[in-house]
Structure formats: structure tokens, C-alpha cells
PDB file of C-alpha atoms in Angstrom:
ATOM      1  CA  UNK V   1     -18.002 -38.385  64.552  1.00  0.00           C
ATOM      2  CA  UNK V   2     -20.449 -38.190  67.725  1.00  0.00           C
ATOM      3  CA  UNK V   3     -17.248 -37.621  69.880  1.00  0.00           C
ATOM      4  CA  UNK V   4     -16.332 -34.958  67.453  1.00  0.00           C
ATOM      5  CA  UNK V   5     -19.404 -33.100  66.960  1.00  0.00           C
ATOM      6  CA  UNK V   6     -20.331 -33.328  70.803  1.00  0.00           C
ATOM      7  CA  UNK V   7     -16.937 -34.010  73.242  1.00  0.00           C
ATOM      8  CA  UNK V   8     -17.415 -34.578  76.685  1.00  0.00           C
ATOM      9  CA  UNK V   9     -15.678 -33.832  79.844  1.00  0.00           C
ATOM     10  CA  UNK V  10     -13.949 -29.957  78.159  1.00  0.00           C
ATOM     11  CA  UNK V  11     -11.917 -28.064  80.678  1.00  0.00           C
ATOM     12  CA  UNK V  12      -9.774 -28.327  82.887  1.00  0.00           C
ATOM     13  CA  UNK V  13     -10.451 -29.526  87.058  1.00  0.00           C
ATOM     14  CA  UNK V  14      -9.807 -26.733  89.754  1.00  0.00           C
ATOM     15  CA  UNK V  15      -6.974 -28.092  91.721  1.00  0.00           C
ATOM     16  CA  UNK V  16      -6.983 -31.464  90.231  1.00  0.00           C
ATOM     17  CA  UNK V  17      -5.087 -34.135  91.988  1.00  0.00           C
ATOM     18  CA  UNK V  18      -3.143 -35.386  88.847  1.00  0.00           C
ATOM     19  CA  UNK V  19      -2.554 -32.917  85.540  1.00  0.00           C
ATOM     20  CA  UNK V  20      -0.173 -33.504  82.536  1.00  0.00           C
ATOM     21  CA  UNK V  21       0.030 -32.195  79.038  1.00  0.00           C
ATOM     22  CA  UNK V  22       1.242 -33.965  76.077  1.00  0.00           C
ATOM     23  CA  UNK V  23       1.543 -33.262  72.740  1.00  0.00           C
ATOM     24  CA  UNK V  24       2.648 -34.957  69.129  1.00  0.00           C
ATOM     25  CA  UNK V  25       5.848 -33.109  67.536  1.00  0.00           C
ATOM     26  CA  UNK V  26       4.738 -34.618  63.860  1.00  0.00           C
ATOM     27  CA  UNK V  27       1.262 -33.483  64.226  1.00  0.00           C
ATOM     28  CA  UNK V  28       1.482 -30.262  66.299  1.00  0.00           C
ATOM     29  CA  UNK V  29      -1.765 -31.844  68.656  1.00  0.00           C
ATOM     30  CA  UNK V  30      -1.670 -30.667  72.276  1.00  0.00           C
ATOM     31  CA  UNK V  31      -3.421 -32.414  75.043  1.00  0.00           C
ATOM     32  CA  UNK V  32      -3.976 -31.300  78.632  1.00  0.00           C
ATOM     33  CA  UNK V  33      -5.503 -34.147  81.024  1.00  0.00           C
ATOM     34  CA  UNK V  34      -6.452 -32.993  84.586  1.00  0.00           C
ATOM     35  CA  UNK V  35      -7.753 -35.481  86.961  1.00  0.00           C
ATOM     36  CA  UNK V  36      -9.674 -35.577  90.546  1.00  0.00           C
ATOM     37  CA  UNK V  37      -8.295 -38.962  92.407  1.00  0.00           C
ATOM     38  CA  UNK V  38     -10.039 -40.247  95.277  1.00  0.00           C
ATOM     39  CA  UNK V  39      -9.785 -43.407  96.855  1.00  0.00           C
ATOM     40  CA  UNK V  40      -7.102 -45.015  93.833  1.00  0.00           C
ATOM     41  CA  UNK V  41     -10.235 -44.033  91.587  1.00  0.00           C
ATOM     42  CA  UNK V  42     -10.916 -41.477  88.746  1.00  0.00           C
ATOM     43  CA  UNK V  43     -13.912 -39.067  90.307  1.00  0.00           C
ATOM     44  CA  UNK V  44     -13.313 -36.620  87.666  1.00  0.00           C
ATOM     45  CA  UNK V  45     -11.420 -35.464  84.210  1.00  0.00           C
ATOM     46  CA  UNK V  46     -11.250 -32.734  81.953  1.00  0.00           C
ATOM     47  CA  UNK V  47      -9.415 -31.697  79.017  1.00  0.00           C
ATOM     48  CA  UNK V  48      -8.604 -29.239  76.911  1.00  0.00           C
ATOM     49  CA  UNK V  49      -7.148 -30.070  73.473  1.00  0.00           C
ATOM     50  CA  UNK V  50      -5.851 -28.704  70.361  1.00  0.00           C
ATOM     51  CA  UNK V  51      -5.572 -30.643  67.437  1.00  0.00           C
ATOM     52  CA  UNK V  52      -7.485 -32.738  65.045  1.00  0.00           C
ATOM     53  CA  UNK V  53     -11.145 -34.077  64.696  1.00  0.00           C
ATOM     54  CA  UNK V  54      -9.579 -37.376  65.949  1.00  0.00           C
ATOM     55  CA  UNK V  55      -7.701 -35.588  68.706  1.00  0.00           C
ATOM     56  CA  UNK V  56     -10.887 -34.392  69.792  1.00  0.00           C
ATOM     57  CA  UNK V  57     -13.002 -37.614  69.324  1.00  0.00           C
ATOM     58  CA  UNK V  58     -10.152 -39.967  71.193  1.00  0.00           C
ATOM     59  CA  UNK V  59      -9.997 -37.354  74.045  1.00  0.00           C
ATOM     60  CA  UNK V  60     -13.578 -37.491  74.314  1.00  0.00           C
ATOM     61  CA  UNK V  61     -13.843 -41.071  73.954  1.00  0.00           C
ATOM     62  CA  UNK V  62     -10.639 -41.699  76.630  1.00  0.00           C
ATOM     63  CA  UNK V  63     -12.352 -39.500  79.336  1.00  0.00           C
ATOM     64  CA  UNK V  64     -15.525 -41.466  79.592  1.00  0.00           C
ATOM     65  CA  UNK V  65     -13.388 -45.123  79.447  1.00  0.00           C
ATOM     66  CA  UNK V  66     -11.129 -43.456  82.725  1.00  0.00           C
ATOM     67  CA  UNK V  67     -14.365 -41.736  84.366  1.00  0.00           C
ATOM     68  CA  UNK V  68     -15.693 -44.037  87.668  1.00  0.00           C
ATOM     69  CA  UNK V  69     -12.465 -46.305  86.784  1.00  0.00           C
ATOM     70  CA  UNK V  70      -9.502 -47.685  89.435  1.00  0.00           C
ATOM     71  CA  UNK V  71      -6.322 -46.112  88.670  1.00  0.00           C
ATOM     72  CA  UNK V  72      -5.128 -49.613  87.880  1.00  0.00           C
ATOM     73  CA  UNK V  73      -8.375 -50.137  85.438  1.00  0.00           C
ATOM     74  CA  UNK V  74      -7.201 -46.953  83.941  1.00  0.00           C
ATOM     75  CA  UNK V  75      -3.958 -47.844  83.208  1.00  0.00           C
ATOM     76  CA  UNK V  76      -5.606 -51.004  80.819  1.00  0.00           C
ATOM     77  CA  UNK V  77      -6.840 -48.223  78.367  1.00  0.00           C
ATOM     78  CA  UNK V  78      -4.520 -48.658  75.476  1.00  0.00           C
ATOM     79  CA  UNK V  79      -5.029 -46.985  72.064  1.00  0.00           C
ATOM     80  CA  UNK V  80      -6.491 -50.179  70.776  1.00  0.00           C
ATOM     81  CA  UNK V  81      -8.910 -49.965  73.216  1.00  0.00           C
ATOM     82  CA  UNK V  82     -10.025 -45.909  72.335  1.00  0.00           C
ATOM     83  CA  UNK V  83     -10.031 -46.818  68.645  1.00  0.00           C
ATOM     84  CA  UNK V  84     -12.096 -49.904  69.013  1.00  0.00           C
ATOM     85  CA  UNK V  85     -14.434 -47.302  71.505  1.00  0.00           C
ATOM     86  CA  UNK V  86     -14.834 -45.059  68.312  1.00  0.00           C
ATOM     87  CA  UNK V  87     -15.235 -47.962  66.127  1.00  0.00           C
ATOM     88  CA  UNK V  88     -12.033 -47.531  64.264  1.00  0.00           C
ATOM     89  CA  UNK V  89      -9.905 -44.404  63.070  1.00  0.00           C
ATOM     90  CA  UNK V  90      -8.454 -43.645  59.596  1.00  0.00           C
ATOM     91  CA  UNK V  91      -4.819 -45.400  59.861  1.00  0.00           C
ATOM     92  CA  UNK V  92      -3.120 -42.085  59.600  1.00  0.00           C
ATOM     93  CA  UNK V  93      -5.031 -40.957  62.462  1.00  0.00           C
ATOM     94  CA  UNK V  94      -4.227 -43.817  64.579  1.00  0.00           C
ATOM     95  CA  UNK V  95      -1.713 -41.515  66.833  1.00  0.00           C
ATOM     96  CA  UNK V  96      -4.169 -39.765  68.005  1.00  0.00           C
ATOM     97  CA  UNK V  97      -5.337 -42.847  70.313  1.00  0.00           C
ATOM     98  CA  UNK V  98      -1.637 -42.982  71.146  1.00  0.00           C
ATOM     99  CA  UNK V  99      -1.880 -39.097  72.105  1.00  0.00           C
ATOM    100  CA  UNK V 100      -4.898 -39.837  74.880  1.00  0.00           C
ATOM    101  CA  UNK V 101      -3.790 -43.254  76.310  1.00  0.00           C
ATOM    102  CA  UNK V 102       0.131 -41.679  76.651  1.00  0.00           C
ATOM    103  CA  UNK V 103      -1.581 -39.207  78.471  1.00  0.00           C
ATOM    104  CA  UNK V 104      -3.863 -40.923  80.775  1.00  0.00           C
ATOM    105  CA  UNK V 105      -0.765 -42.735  81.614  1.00  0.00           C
ATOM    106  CA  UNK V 106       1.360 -40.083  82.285  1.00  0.00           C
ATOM    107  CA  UNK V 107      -1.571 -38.549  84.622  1.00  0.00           C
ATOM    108  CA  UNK V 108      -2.056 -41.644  86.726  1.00  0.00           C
ATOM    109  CA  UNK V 109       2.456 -41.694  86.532  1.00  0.00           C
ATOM    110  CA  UNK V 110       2.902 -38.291  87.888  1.00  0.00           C
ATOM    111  CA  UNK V 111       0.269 -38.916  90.497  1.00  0.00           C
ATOM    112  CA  UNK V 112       1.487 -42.137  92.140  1.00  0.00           C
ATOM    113  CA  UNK V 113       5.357 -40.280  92.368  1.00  0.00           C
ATOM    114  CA  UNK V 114       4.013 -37.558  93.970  1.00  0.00           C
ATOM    115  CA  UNK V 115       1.770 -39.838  96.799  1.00  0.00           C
ATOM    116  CA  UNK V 116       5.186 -41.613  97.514  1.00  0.00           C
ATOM    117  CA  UNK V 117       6.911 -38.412  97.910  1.00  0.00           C
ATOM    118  CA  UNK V 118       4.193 -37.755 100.106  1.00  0.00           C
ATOM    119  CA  UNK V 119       4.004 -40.245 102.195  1.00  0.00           C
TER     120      UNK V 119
END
């Protein structure tokens, strides 16, 4: 409930280095992860979600696990991991966790194919 009463990291980054939004077609939640990469490390991330408490908590919750964190570190967040952060979720709400780790994923994805397109 703390995560959902009092989310961190809300917004979105100006010109972040990695940004993806993902979303749940049986639940109708929307996430939008920004990152700022330096170094293969997470220096900053904000979000901006729509969706349920536990949508809110698990984005919450997922930003402070990635926050300071290797990209490979990052990429070791699984929704176990977030639900066992929040000490547990309602079964039904276990796709939420999904929701925040697909995302951080698919951030940290999208970033590494555009540095080898770069390079």
C-alpha cells in the first residue's frame, strides 16, 4: 500500500536515453518507462502510468529496484522479484509485476539496438 499511497520516481525524463510504453490488453493498464543511461547504468527513471493500485505500487516498487543498477543487474528484475519487493500481490493482480518487469526489459532492449545501430 506504501507504494500506492506514495509512488516514487512520476514523470517522465527530458530526453531520456531509453523510453518504451507497454500496456495489458485484458486489463486496459498503460505503462510508460523513460530512462537516463550512463555508463551501462540506470542514473535515472520515471514513469507515468495508468492503471490499477497494483500498477501503481509495482511501478513504484520496479523504479527504485532499476535506480543506481547495471543494465545487466536490471535485466535480473523479474516479477517475482517486484512482488516479493511489495511483499506479495493478490494473485489476480500478479500481472501487474509482469506489466513493470516487461517493461524495464523492453527499455534496456530498445536501448542496446539503438547503441549498435550507433556504433
Amino acid at each position: 500500500m506504501e507504494h500506492f499511497k506514495n509512488p516514487r520516481n512520476i514523470g517522465v525524463i527530458e530526453n531520456p536515453t531509453a523510453i518504451i510504453q507497454v500496456g495489458d490488453p485484458d486489463c486496459g493498464d498503460t505503462l510508460l518507462l523513460s530512462l537516463k543511461i550512463k555508463k551501462d547504468r540506470v542514473v535515472d527513471i520515471k514513469y507515468k502510468v495508468y492503471g490499477c493500485a497494483a500498477a501503481i505500487a509495482t511501478s513504484s516498487i520496479a523504479s527504485e529496484m532499476a535506480m543506481g543498477k547495471t543494465l545487466n543487474e536490471v535485466l535480473k528484475i523479474d516479477e517475482k522479484a517486484i512482488t516479493k519487493a511489495l511483499g506479495g500481490l493478490p494473485g489476480e493482480k500478479n500481472h501487474c509485476s509482469n506489466l513493470a518487469a516487461g517493461a524495464l526489459r523492453g527499455a534496456i532492449n530498445e536501448y542496446r539496438k539503438s547503441a549498435l545501430k550507433r556504433a
